[in-house]
mmCIF file of C-alpha atoms in Angstrom:
data_model
loop_
_atom_site.group_PDB
_atom_site.id
_atom_site.type_symbol
_atom_site.label_atom_id
_atom_site.label_comp_id
_atom_site.label_asym_id
_atom_site.label_seq_id
_atom_site.Cartn_x
_atom_site.Cartn_y
_atom_site.Cartn_z
ATOM 1 C CA MET A 1 0.181 -0.093 0.162
ATOM 2 C CA PRO A 2 1.604 3.304 -0.926
ATOM 3 C CA SER A 3 2.017 5.888 1.847
ATOM 4 C CA ILE A 4 3.089 9.266 2.649
ATOM 5 C CA THR A 5 6.117 9.138 5.148
ATOM 6 C CA ASN A 6 7.121 12.655 5.948
ATOM 7 C CA LEU A 7 7.106 16.234 4.793
ATOM 8 C CA PHE A 8 10.059 16.929 2.414
ATOM 9 C CA HIS A 9 10.148 20.807 2.527
ATOM 10 C CA ILE A 10 8.049 23.711 2.089
ATOM 11 C CA ALA A 11 8.735 26.413 -0.613
ATOM 12 C CA LEU A 12 8.002 30.094 0.115
ATOM 13 C CA LYS A 13 8.294 33.311 -1.896
ATOM 14 C CA THR A 14 9.531 36.507 -0.766
ATOM 15 C CA PRO A 15 10.171 40.037 -2.392
ATOM 16 C CA ASN A 16 12.884 40.570 0.348
ATOM 17 C CA LEU A 17 15.490 37.773 0.433
ATOM 18 C CA GLU A 18 17.853 39.375 3.083
ATOM 19 C CA ALA A 19 15.131 39.911 5.482
ATOM 20 C CA THR A 20 13.565 36.497 4.969
ATOM 21 C CA SER A 21 17.156 34.811 5.499
ATOM 22 C CA PHE A 22 17.604 36.778 8.598
ATOM 23 C CA PHE A 23 14.319 36.023 10.246
ATOM 24 C CA TYR A 24 14.707 32.219 9.488
ATOM 25 C CA ARG A 25 18.372 31.943 10.683
ATOM 26 C CA ASP A 26 18.794 34.678 13.293
ATOM 27 C CA ILE A 27 15.523 34.535 14.918
ATOM 28 C CA LEU A 28 14.260 31.122 14.390
ATOM 29 C CA GLY A 29 17.868 29.602 14.503
ATOM 30 C CA MET A 30 17.992 27.662 11.228
ATOM 31 C CA GLU A 31 21.007 27.140 9.250
ATOM 32 C CA LEU A 32 21.730 27.689 5.557
ATOM 33 C CA ALA A 33 21.435 24.340 3.587
ATOM 34 C CA GLN A 34 23.321 23.718 0.480
ATOM 35 C CA ARG A 35 21.359 24.582 -2.769
ATOM 36 C CA PRO A 36 21.955 23.111 -6.057
ATOM 37 C CA ALA A 37 22.923 25.772 -8.932
ATOM 38 C CA LEU A 38 19.157 26.860 -9.822
ATOM 39 C CA ASP A 39 18.387 29.427 -12.564
ATOM 40 C CA PHE A 40 16.823 31.618 -10.154
ATOM 41 C CA ASP A 41 17.612 33.437 -6.626
ATOM 42 C CA GLY A 42 16.881 31.973 -3.406
ATOM 43 C CA ILE A 43 18.261 30.199 -0.257
ATOM 44 C CA TRP A 44 17.502 26.486 1.524
ATOM 45 C CA LEU A 45 17.302 26.712 5.226
ATOM 46 C CA LYS A 46 17.379 23.394 7.231
ATOM 47 C CA THR A 47 17.261 22.332 10.926
ATOM 48 C CA ALA A 48 17.621 19.135 12.358
ATOM 49 C CA THR A 49 14.841 17.224 14.332
ATOM 50 C CA PRO A 50 14.707 13.808 15.992
ATOM 51 C CA HIS A 51 12.896 12.921 13.126
ATOM 52 C CA GLY A 52 15.157 14.298 10.387
ATOM 53 C CA GLU A 53 15.794 17.533 8.913
ATOM 54 C CA ILE A 54 13.069 20.336 8.205
ATOM 55 C CA ILE A 55 14.054 21.981 5.089
ATOM 56 C CA ILE A 56 12.626 25.327 3.904
ATOM 57 C CA HIS A 57 13.419 26.669 0.275
ATOM 58 C CA ILE A 58 12.769 30.307 -0.200
ATOM 59 C CA TYR A 59 12.395 31.698 -3.856
ATOM 60 C CA ALA A 60 13.381 35.215 -4.471
ATOM 61 C CA GLY A 61 13.387 37.432 -7.679
ATOM 62 C CA ASP A 62 11.478 36.559 -10.650
ATOM 63 C CA ALA A 63 10.723 32.956 -9.258
ATOM 64 C CA ALA A 64 8.891 34.671 -6.362
ATOM 65 C CA LEU A 65 6.263 36.597 -8.695
ATOM 66 C CA GLU A 66 2.954 35.704 -9.758
ATOM 67 C CA PRO A 67 2.247 35.101 -13.526
ATOM 68 C CA ASP A 68 1.146 38.678 -13.581
ATOM 69 C CA GLY A 69 4.427 40.143 -12.053
ATOM 70 C CA SER A 70 2.887 41.027 -8.656
ATOM 71 C CA MET A 71 3.959 39.453 -5.557
ATOM 72 C CA ALA A 72 2.004 37.415 -3.163
ATOM 73 C CA VAL A 73 1.738 37.942 0.613
ATOM 74 C CA GLY A 74 0.732 35.320 2.835
ATOM 75 C CA ALA A 75 -0.160 31.904 2.613
ATOM 76 C CA GLY A 76 -3.288 31.751 0.366
ATOM 77 C CA VAL A 77 -5.606 28.918 1.442
ATOM 78 C CA ILE A 78 -2.938 27.609 3.679
ATOM 79 C CA ASP A 79 -3.538 28.881 7.403
ATOM 80 C CA HIS A 80 -0.160 28.373 8.628
ATOM 81 C CA VAL A 81 2.927 26.059 8.862
ATOM 82 C CA ALA A 82 3.601 24.470 12.319
ATOM 83 C CA LEU A 83 7.051 23.716 13.544
ATOM 84 C CA THR A 84 8.067 21.989 16.473
ATOM 85 C CA ALA A 85 10.404 23.994 18.953
ATOM 86 C CA GLN A 86 12.072 24.157 22.042
ATOM 87 C CA GLY A 87 12.655 27.345 24.387
ATOM 88 C CA TYR A 88 9.089 29.055 24.380
ATOM 89 C CA GLU A 89 10.731 31.922 26.715
ATOM 90 C CA ALA A 90 13.642 32.192 24.609
ATOM 91 C CA PHE A 91 11.520 32.636 21.530
ATOM 92 C CA ARG A 92 9.222 35.071 23.082
ATOM 93 C CA GLN A 93 12.035 37.169 24.145
ATOM 94 C CA ARG A 94 13.581 37.254 20.469
ATOM 95 C CA PHE A 95 10.257 38.027 19.189
ATOM 96 C CA GLU A 96 10.172 41.102 21.623
ATOM 97 C CA THR A 97 13.686 42.006 20.879
ATOM 98 C CA TRP A 98 13.144 42.208 17.198
ATOM 99 C CA GLY A 99 9.871 44.163 17.423
ATOM 100 C CA LEU A 100 7.677 41.049 16.039
ATOM 101 C CA ASP A 101 4.137 40.781 16.791
ATOM 102 C CA TRP A 102 2.977 37.306 18.260
ATOM 103 C CA ARG A 103 0.114 35.360 19.533
ATOM 104 C CA GLU A 104 0.038 32.496 22.175
ATOM 105 C CA ASN A 105 -2.187 29.821 23.157
ATOM 106 C CA VAL A 106 -1.966 27.170 25.805
ATOM 107 C CA LEU A 107 -3.496 23.743 25.161
ATOM 108 C CA ALA A 108 -3.383 22.196 28.723
ATOM 109 C CA GLU A 109 -5.194 19.243 27.817
ATOM 110 C CA ILE A 110 -2.829 17.891 25.318
ATOM 111 C CA GLY A 111 0.219 19.581 26.948
ATOM 112 C CA LEU A 112 0.921 21.865 24.002
ATOM 113 C CA TRP A 113 2.063 25.750 24.266
ATOM 114 C CA GLN A 114 1.824 27.648 21.087
ATOM 115 C CA LEU A 115 3.535 30.733 19.577
ATOM 116 C CA PHE A 116 2.262 32.323 16.390
ATOM 117 C CA VAL A 117 4.505 34.974 14.286
ATOM 118 C CA TYR A 118 4.490 36.130 10.748
ATOM 119 C CA ASP A 119 7.782 35.782 8.516
ATOM 120 C CA PRO A 120 8.373 38.841 6.498
ATOM 121 C CA SER A 121 6.218 37.735 3.830
ATOM 122 C CA GLY A 122 3.159 37.217 5.674
ATOM 123 C CA VAL A 123 3.292 33.545 6.083
ATOM 124 C CA MET A 124 2.124 32.574 9.521
ATOM 125 C CA LEU A 125 4.084 30.133 11.558
ATOM 126 C CA GLU A 126 3.229 28.157 14.594
ATOM 127 C CA LEU A 127 5.705 27.230 16.971
ATOM 128 C CA SER A 128 4.621 24.180 18.825
ATOM 129 C CA PHE A 129 6.622 23.302 22.324
ATOM 130 C CA ALA A 130 5.856 19.935 24.470
ATOM 131 C CA ALA A 131 4.846 21.506 27.597
ATOM 132 C CA ALA A 132 6.643 18.704 29.571
ATOM 133 C CA SER A 133 9.959 19.611 27.929
ATOM 134 C CA GLU A 134 9.700 23.307 28.830
ATOM 135 C CA ASP A 135 11.397 24.259 31.987
ATOM 136 C CA GLN A 136 9.028 26.785 33.237
ATOM 137 C CA ALA A 137 5.598 27.364 34.610
ATOM 138 C CA THR A 138 2.633 27.499 32.111
ATOM 139 C CA PRO A 139 2.952 30.740 30.410
ATOM 140 C CA GLU A 140 0.713 33.361 31.072
ATOM 141 C CA PHE A 141 -0.094 36.219 28.781
ATOM 142 C CA THR A 142 -2.590 39.050 28.293
ATOM 143 C CA SER A 143 -5.975 38.796 26.326
ATOM 144 C CA ASP A 144 -4.204 40.823 23.593
ATOM 145 C CA ARG A 145 -1.685 37.973 22.645
ATOM 146 C CA GLN A 146 -4.233 35.320 22.801
ATOM 147 C CA TYR A 147 -4.156 33.497 19.478
ATOM 148 C CA ARG A 148 -7.838 33.299 17.752
ATOM 149 C CA PRO A 149 -8.262 31.806 14.529
ATOM 150 C CA ARG A 150 -9.473 34.476 11.628
ATOM 151 C CA GLU A 151 -7.991 37.119 13.404
ATOM 152 C CA PRO A 152 -4.860 37.852 11.320
ATOM 153 C CA PHE A 153 -2.292 40.206 12.937
ATOM 154 C CA PHE A 154 0.145 40.697 10.239
ATOM 155 C CA ASP A 155 0.865 44.441 9.120
ATOM 156 C CA ALA A 156 3.543 44.748 6.357
ATOM 157 C CA SER A 157 3.466 48.439 6.991
ATOM 158 C CA SER A 158 4.666 48.063 10.521
ATOM 159 C CA TYR A 159 6.971 44.874 9.975
ATOM 160 C CA PRO A 160 10.443 45.191 11.305
ATOM 161 C CA THR A 161 13.167 45.600 8.570
ATOM 162 C CA PHE A 162 15.809 42.939 8.851
ATOM 163 C CA THR A 163 19.140 43.675 6.822
ATOM 164 C CA SER A 164 22.744 42.282 7.553
ATOM 165 C CA GLY A 165 23.440 45.476 9.335
ATOM 166 C CA ASN A 166 20.887 44.187 12.189
ATOM 167 C CA ALA A 167 22.963 41.218 13.112
#
């Protein structure tokens, strides 16, 4: 019987390769992966997990444009991309340090804590934390930080600008 065995990679488009690279490397902690010689700009990012590597392909330049030449923002019909993570409080502090807006959620009945944040292209990411692996009490947060489906909080006009000068 044929079966799906794992998610191989996701591919995202960006109008700003430098800012997107900075976000995934310096804020989320991913590293650059070897990328074959392709005929368009972009990068590959990776991070090791107990189940193998997570790989994200970033398309830039002409490859990131829609057929009409425009640049899409967000993830279309995909609501968000979820990644498992460790270090709940450290990620909260990074988001605050870099001026990123985020939302939080606690699913106590299944031992899961969540942080939601947008990348520079408006793709919402969910960072999911196993509560049992976090060395802290259940996080508390104000109601304005509560994640609510159907309530987007991405604002391109106030999103931080990340450049190599930020590092």
